[in-house]
Tab-separated table of C-alpha atoms and ligand atoms in Angstrom:
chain	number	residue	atom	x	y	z
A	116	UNK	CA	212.068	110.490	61.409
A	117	UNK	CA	213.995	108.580	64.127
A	118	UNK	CA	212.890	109.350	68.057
A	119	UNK	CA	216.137	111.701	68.700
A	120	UNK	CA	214.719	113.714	65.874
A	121	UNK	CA	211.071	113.625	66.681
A	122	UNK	CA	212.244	114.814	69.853
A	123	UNK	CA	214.315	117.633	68.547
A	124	UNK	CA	211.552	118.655	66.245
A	125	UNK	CA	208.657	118.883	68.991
A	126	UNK	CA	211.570	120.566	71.401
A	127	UNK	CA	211.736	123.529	68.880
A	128	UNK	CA	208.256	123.607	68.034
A	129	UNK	CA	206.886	123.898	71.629
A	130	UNK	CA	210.124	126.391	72.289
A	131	UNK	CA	211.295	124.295	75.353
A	132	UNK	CA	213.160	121.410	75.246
A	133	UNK	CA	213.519	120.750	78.816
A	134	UNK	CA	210.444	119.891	80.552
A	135	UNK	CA	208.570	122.896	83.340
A	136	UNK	CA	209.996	122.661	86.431
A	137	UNK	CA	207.315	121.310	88.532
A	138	UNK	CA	205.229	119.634	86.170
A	139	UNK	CA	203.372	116.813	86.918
A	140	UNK	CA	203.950	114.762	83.877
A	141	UNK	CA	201.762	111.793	85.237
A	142	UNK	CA	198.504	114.053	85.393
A	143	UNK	CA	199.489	115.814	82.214
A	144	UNK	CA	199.578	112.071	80.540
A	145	UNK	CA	196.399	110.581	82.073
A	146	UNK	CA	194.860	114.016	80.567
A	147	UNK	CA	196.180	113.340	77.156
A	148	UNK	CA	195.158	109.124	77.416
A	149	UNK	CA	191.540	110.178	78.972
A	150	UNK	CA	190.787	112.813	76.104
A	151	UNK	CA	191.960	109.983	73.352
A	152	UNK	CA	195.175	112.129	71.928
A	153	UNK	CA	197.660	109.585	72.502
A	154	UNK	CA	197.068	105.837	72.821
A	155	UNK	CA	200.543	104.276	72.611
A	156	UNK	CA	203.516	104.912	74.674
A	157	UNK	CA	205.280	106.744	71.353
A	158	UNK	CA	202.326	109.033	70.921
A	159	UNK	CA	202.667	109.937	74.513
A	160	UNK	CA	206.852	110.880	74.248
A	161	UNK	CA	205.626	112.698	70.895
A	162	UNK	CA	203.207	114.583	73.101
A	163	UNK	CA	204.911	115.469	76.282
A	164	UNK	CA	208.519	115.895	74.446
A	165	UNK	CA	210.327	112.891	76.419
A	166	UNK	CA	212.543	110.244	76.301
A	167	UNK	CA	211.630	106.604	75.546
A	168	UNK	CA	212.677	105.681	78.711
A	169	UNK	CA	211.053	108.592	80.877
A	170	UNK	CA	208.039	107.690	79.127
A	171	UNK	CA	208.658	104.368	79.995
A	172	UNK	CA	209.082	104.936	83.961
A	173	UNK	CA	205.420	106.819	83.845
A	174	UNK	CA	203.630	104.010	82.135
A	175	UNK	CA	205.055	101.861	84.885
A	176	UNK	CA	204.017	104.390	87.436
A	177	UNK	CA	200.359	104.755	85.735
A	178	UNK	CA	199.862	100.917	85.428
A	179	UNK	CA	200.958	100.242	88.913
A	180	UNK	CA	198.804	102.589	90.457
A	181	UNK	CA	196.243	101.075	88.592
A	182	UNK	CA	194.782	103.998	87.016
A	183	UNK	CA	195.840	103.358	83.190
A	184	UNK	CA	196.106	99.404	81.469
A	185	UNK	CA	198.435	98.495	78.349
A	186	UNK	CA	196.852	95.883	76.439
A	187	UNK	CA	196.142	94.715	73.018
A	188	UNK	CA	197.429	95.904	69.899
A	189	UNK	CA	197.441	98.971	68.215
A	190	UNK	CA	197.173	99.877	64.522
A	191	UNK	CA	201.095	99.055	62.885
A	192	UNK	CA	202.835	102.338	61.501
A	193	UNK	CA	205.040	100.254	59.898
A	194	UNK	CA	207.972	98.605	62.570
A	195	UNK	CA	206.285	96.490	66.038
A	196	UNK	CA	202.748	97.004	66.185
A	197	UNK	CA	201.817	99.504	69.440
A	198	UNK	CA	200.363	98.263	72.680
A	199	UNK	CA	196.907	100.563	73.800
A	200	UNK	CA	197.187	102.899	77.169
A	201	UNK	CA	193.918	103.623	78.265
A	202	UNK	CA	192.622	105.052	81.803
A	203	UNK	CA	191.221	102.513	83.826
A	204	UNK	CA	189.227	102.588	87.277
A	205	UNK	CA	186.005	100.617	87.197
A	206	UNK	CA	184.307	102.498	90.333
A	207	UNK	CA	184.709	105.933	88.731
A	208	UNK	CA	182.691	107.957	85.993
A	209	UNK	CA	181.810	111.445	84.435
A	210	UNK	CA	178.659	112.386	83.264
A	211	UNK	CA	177.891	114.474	80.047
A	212	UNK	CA	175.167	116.253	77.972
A	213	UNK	CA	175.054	117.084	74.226
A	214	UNK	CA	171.884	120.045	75.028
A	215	UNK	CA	170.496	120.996	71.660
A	216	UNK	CA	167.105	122.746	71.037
A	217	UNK	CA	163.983	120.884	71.986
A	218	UNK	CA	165.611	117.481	73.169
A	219	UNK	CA	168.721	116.421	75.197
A	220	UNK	CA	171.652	113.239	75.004
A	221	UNK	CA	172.698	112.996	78.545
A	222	UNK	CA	175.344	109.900	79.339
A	223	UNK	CA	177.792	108.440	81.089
A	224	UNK	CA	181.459	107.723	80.553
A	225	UNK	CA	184.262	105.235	82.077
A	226	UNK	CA	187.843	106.363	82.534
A	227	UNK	CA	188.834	104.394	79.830
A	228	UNK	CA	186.413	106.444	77.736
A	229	UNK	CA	184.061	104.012	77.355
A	230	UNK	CA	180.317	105.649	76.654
A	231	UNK	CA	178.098	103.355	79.017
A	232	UNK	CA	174.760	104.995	78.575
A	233	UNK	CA	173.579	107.458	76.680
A	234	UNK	CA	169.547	108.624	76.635
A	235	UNK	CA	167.781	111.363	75.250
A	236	UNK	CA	165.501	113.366	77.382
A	237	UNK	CA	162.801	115.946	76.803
A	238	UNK	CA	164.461	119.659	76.966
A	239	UNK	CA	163.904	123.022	75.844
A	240	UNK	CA	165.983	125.533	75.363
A	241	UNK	CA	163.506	127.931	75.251
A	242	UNK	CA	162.249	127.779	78.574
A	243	UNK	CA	165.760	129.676	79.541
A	244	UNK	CA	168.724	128.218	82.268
A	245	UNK	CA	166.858	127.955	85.502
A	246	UNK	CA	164.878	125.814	84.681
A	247	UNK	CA	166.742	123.787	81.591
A	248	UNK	CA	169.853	123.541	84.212
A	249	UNK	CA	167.186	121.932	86.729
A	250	UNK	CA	165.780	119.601	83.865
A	251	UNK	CA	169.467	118.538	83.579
A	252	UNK	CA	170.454	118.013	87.111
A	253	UNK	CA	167.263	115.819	87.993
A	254	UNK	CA	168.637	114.081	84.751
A	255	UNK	CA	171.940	113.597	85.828
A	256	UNK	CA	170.530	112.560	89.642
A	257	UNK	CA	169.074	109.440	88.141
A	258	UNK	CA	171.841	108.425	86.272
A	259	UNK	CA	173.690	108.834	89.756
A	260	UNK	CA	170.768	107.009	91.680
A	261	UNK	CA	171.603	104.260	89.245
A	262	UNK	CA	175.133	103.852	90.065
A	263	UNK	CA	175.187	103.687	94.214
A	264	UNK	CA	178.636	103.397	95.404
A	265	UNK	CA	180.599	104.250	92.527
A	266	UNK	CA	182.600	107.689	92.310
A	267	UNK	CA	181.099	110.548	90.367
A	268	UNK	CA	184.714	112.627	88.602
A	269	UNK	CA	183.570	115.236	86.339
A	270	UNK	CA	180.617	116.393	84.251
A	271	UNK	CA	181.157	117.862	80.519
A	272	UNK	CA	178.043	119.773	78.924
A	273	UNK	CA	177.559	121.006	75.400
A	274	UNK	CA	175.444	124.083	74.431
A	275	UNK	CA	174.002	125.021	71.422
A	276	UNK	CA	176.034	127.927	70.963
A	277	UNK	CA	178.844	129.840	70.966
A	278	UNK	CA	180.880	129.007	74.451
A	279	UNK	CA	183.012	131.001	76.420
A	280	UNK	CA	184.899	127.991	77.542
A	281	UNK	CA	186.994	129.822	80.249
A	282	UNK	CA	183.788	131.310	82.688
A	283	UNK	CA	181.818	128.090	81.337
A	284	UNK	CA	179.161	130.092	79.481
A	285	UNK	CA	177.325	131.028	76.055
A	286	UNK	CA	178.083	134.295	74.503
A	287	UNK	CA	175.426	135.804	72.534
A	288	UNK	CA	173.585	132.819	71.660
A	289	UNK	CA	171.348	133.360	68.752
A	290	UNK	CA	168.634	130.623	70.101
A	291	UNK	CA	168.850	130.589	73.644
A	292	UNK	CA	167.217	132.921	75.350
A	293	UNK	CA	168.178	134.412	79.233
A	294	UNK	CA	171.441	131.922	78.510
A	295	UNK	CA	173.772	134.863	77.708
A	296	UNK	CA	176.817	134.658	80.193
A	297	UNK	CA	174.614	132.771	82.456
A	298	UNK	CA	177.389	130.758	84.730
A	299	UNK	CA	176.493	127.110	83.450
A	300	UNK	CA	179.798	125.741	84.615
A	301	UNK	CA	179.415	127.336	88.032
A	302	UNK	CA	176.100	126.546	88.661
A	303	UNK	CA	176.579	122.588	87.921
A	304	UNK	CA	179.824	122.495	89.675
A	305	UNK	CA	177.975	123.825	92.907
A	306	UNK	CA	175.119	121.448	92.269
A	307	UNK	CA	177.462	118.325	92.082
A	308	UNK	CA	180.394	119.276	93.712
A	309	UNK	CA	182.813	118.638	90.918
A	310	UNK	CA	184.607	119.713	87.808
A	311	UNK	CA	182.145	121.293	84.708
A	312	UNK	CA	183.718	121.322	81.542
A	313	UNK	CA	181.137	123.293	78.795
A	314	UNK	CA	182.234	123.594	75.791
A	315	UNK	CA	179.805	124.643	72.121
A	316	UNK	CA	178.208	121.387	70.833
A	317	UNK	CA	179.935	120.851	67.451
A	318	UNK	CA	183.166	121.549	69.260
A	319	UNK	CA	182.345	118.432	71.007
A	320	UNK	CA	181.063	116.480	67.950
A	321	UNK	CA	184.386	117.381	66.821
A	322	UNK	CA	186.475	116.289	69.495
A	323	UNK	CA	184.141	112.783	70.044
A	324	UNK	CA	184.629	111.875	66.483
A	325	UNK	CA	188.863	112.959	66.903
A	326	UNK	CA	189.076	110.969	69.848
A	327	UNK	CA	187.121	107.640	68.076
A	328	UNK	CA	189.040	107.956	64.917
A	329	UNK	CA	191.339	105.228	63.840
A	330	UNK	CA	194.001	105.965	61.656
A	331	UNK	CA	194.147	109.603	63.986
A	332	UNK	CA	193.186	112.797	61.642
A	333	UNK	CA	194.906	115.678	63.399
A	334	UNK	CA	193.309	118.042	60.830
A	335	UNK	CA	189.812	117.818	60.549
A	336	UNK	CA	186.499	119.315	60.054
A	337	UNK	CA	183.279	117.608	61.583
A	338	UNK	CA	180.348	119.686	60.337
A	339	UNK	CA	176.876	119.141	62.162
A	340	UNK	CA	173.758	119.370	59.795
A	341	UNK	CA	170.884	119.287	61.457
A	342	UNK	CA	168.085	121.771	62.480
A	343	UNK	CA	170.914	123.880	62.345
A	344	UNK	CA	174.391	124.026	61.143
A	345	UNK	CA	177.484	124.097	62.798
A	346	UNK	CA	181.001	122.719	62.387
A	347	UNK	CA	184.094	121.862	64.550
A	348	UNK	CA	187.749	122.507	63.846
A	349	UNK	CA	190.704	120.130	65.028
A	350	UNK	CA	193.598	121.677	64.829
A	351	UNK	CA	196.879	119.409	65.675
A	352	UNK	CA	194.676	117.030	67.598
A	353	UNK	CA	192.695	120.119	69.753
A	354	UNK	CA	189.629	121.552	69.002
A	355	UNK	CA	190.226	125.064	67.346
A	356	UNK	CA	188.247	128.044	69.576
A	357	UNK	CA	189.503	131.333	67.893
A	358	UNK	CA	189.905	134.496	69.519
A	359	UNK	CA	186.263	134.881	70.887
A	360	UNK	CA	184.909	130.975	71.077
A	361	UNK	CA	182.846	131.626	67.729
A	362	UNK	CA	185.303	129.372	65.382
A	363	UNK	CA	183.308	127.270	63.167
A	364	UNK	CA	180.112	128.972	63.410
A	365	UNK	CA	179.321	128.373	59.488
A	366	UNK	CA	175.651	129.067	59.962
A	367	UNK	CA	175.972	133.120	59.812
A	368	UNK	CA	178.076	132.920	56.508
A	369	UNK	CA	176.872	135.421	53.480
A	370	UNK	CA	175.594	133.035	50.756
A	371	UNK	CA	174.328	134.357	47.566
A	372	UNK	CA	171.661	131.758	46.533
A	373	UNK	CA	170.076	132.714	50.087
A	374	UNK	CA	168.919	136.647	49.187
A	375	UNK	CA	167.647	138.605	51.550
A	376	UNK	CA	166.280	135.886	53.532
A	377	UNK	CA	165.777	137.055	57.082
A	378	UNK	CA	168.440	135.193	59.417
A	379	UNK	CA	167.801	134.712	63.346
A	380	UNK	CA	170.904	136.309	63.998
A	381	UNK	CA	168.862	139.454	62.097
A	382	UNK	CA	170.994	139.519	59.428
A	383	UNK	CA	169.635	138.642	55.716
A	384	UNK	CA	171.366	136.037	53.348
A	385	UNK	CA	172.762	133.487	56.093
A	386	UNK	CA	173.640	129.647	54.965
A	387	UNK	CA	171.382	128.915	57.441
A	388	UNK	CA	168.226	130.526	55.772
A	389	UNK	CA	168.984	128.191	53.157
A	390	UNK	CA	170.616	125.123	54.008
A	391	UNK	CA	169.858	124.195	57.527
A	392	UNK	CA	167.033	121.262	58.187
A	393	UNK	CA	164.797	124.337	59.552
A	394	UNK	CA	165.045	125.781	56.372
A	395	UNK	CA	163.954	122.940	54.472
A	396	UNK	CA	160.876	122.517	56.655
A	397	UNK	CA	159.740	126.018	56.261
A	398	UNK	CA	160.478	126.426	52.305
A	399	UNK	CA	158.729	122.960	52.130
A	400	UNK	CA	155.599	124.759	54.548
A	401	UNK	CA	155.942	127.602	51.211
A	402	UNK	CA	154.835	125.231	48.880
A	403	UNK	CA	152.101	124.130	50.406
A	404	UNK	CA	153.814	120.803	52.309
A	405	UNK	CA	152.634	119.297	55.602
A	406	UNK	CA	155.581	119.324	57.512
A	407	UNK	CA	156.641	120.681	60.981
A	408	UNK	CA	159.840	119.055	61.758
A	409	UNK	CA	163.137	117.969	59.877
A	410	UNK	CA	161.831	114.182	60.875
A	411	UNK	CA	159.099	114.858	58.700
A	412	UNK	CA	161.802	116.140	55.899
A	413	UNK	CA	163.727	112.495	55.823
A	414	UNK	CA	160.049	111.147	55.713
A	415	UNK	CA	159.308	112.556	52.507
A	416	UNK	CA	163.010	112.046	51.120
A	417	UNK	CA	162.381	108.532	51.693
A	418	UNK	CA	159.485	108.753	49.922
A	419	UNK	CA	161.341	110.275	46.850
A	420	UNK	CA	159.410	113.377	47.102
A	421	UNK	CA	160.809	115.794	44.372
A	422	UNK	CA	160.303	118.977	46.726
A	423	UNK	CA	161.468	117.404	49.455
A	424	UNK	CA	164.364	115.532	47.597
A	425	UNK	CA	165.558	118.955	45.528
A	426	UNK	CA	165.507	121.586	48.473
A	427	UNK	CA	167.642	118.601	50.275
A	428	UNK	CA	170.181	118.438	47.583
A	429	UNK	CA	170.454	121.930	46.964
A	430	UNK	CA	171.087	122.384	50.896
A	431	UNK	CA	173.555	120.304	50.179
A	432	UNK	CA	175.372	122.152	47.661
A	433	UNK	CA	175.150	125.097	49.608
A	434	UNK	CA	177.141	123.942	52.542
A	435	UNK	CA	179.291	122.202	50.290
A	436	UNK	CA	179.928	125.481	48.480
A	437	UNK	CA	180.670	127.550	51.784
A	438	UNK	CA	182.954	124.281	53.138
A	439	UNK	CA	184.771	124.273	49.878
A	440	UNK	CA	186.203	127.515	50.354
A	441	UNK	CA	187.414	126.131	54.164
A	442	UNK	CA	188.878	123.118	53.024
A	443	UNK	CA	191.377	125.023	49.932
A	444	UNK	CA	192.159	127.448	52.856
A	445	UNK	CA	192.698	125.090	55.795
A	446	UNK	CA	193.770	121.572	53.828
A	447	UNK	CA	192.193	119.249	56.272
A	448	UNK	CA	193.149	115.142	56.328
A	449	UNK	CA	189.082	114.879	56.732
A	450	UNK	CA	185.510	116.336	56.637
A	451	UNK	CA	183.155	114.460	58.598
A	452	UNK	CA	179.639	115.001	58.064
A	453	UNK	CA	177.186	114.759	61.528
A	454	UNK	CA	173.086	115.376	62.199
A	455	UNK	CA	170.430	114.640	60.749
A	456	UNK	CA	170.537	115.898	57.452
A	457	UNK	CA	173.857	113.739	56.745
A	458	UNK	CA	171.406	110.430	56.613
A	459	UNK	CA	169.900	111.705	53.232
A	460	UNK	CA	172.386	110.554	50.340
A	461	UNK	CA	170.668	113.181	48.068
A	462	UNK	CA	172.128	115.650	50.745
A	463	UNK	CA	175.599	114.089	51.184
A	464	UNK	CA	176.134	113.679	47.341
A	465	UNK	CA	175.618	117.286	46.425
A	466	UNK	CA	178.157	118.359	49.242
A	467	UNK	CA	180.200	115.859	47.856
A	468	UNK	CA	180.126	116.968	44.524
A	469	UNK	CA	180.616	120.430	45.503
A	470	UNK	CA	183.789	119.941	47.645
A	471	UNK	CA	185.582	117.846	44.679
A	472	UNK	CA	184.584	120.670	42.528
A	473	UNK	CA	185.374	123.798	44.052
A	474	UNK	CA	188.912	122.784	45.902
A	475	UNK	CA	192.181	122.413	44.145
A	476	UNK	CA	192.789	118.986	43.394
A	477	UNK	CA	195.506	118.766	45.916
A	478	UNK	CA	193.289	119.268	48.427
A	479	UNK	CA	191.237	117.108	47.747
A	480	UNK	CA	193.378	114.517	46.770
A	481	UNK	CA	194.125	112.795	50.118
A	482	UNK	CA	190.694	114.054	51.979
A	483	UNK	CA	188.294	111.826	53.809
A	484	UNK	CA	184.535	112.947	53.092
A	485	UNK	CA	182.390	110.607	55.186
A	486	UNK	CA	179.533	109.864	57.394
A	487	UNK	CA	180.466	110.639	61.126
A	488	UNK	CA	181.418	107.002	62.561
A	489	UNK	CA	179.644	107.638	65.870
A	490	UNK	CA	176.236	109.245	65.060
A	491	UNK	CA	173.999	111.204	67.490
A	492	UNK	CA	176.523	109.953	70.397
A	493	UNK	CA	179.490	112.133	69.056
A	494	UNK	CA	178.690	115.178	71.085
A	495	UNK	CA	178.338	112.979	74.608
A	496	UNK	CA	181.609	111.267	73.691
A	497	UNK	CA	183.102	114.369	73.290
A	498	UNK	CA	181.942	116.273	76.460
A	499	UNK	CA	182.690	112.921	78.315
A	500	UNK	CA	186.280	113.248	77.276
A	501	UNK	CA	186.720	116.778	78.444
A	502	UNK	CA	185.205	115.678	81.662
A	503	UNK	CA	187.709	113.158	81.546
A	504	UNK	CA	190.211	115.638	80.648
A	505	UNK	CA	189.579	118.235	83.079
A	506	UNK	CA	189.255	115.923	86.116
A	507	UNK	CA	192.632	114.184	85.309
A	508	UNK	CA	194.170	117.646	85.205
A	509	UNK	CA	193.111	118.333	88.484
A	510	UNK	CA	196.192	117.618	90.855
A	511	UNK	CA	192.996	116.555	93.959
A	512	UNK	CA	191.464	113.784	91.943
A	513	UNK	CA	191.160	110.538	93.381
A	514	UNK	CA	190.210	107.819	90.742
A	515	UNK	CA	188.301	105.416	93.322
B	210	ZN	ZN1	172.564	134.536	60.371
């Protein structure tokens, strides 16, 4: 496809081929360069539906401001290898969270997306927002200490649940008590005095490992198996929400092999009664096994402990079996497998086995099962990219 007809195809897709009147086009590009969706100058024409040469006349603009650099080479697509765009600004930074259950990741991000620190703290869920959203903001006050002089642009936090992303919320959380509709976004952004992006956590997961991911996989599924289960969509490059901001929430799927095992959603039969690392540790605690956490699950894997090592594998093929019937309906490029759970090979190879058997071979023929590439840090990299995001879309921002 030549640029005229890249051009033409993206004009009838989006249903305007003329850009808005009024549109900022340089804010709209540092947005798409800060959250990782484009990364060379044709990506970014592809994107905003423009000319080679208007494109060209914003890079200049961007670089000479100083708040993007082109540099380096780029992955070849078959003609002139690419130069890199990426947001620069050395003084500036966002902070972000991945919040799960008992602990928290909390980090912080350079406009060129760089993750510069990233610690876990102490955190429970539990203990309801008050006082978790006051855990986080002395958190986020040291990191801040840390940095003296240097611009703070935007915080991005994900919750372990599902996220209004709109009023900056969870909605019905199964987990999280007192958190339901509690204004998260609000009350950080009157804390801080800035932006709050919140978004659910394997949504970010999902959009960390998207933005990291070289060649790009505009399809893909990035499931988190952990303590619990969850799973991201990308959908053309954006993370998939659905009509209510519950898309991907696996866990709560009917699965045979589970019963009438008693879900904490109060429903019986979940995949999560069954194939999440808290159900391993408490079918383990039925026979008889000293364990409390899924820590002490990968302990006894290691140690080639047949309970251990079957109830892994046949998690597993559970999740396999429910993904299976995602992947034949959605045909995804990838499925990228996150948390804890995904360190056990006993675990990965009977989800592996299970996708190759129960999709049609053309689905499977092209797809990309793998380890996530970025580990326990893919949730801050992707809340530090809608931070990113968010404050670059904001007309007021001032990089330094
Ligand atoms: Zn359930």
């Amino acid at each position: 496809m030549n640029e005229k007809s890249i051009l033409a195809s993206n004009a009838s897709k989006e249903g305007a081929a003329a850009p808005r009147r009024g549109r900022d086009v340089h804010s709209e590009a540092l947005a798409l360069i800060a959250a990782g969706r484009v990364r060379s100058r044709s990506e970014l024409g592809e994107a905003l539906a423009m000319a080679p040469s208007s494109i060209s006349l914003v890079v200049q603009t961007l670089v000479t401001k100083g708040w993007i650099t082109e540099s380096g080479q780029g992955p070849s697509t078959g003609g002139r290898r690419p130069r890199i765009l990426a947001v620069s600004g050395e003084s500036s930074y966002v902070l972000c969270a991945d919040m799960g259950g008992r602990h928290a990741k909390i980090g912080v991000m350079g406009l060129d997306g760089s993750l510069q620190e990233s610690r876990s703290i102490d955190f429970d869920v539990t203990t309801g927002p008050d006082e978790g959203l006051r855990v986080l903001g002395a958190a986020f006050d040291s990191l801040m200490a840390e940095r003296p002089g240097r611009r703070l642009l935007g915080i991005g936090v994900a919750l372990p649940g599902p996220v209004d992303v709109a009023a900056g919320c969870v909605d019905s959380p199964s987990r999280m008590p007192g958190w339901h509709r509690y204004p998260v976004g609000a009350t950080l952004a009157a804390r801080f005095g800035t932006g709050v992006a919140v978004e659910n956590d394997a949504n970010a997961m999902a959009l960390g490992e998207y933005s990291e991911r070289s060649p790009r996989s505009g399809q893909m599924i990035v499931i988190k198996a952990g303590t619990a289960i969850g799973a991201g969509f990308i959908i053309d490059g954006k993370v998939y929400h659905g009509a209510t901001g519950a898309a991907g929430d696996i866990t709560h799927v009917r699965t045979p092999a589970a019963g009438d095992a008693l879900c904490s959603c109060g429903n019986r039969g979940c995949l999560e009664t069954i194939a999440s690392g808290a159900a391993v540790v408490s079918l383990l605690r039925a026979r008889g096994l000293d364990v409390s956490t899924t820590a002490d699950v990968i302990r006894l894997v290691e140690d080639a402990d047949p309970d251990a090592t079957g109830l892994v594998r046949d998690a597993g093929r559970h999740l396999g079996g429910v993904v299976s019937a995602i992947v034949n309906f959605f045909n995804p490029t990838a499925v990228l497998l996150n948390g804890v759970l995904s360190t056990l090979e006993p675990f990965v190879a009977a989800f592996r086995s299970q996708l190759y058997e129960g999709c049609h071979p053309l689905v499977t023929k092209e797809l990309t099962i793998a380890a996530s590439s970025l580990g326990e840090d893919a949730g801050l990299v992707g809340t530090g990219r809608l931070a990113l995001q968010q404050a670059f879309e904001n007309p007021h921002t001032q990089m330094s």
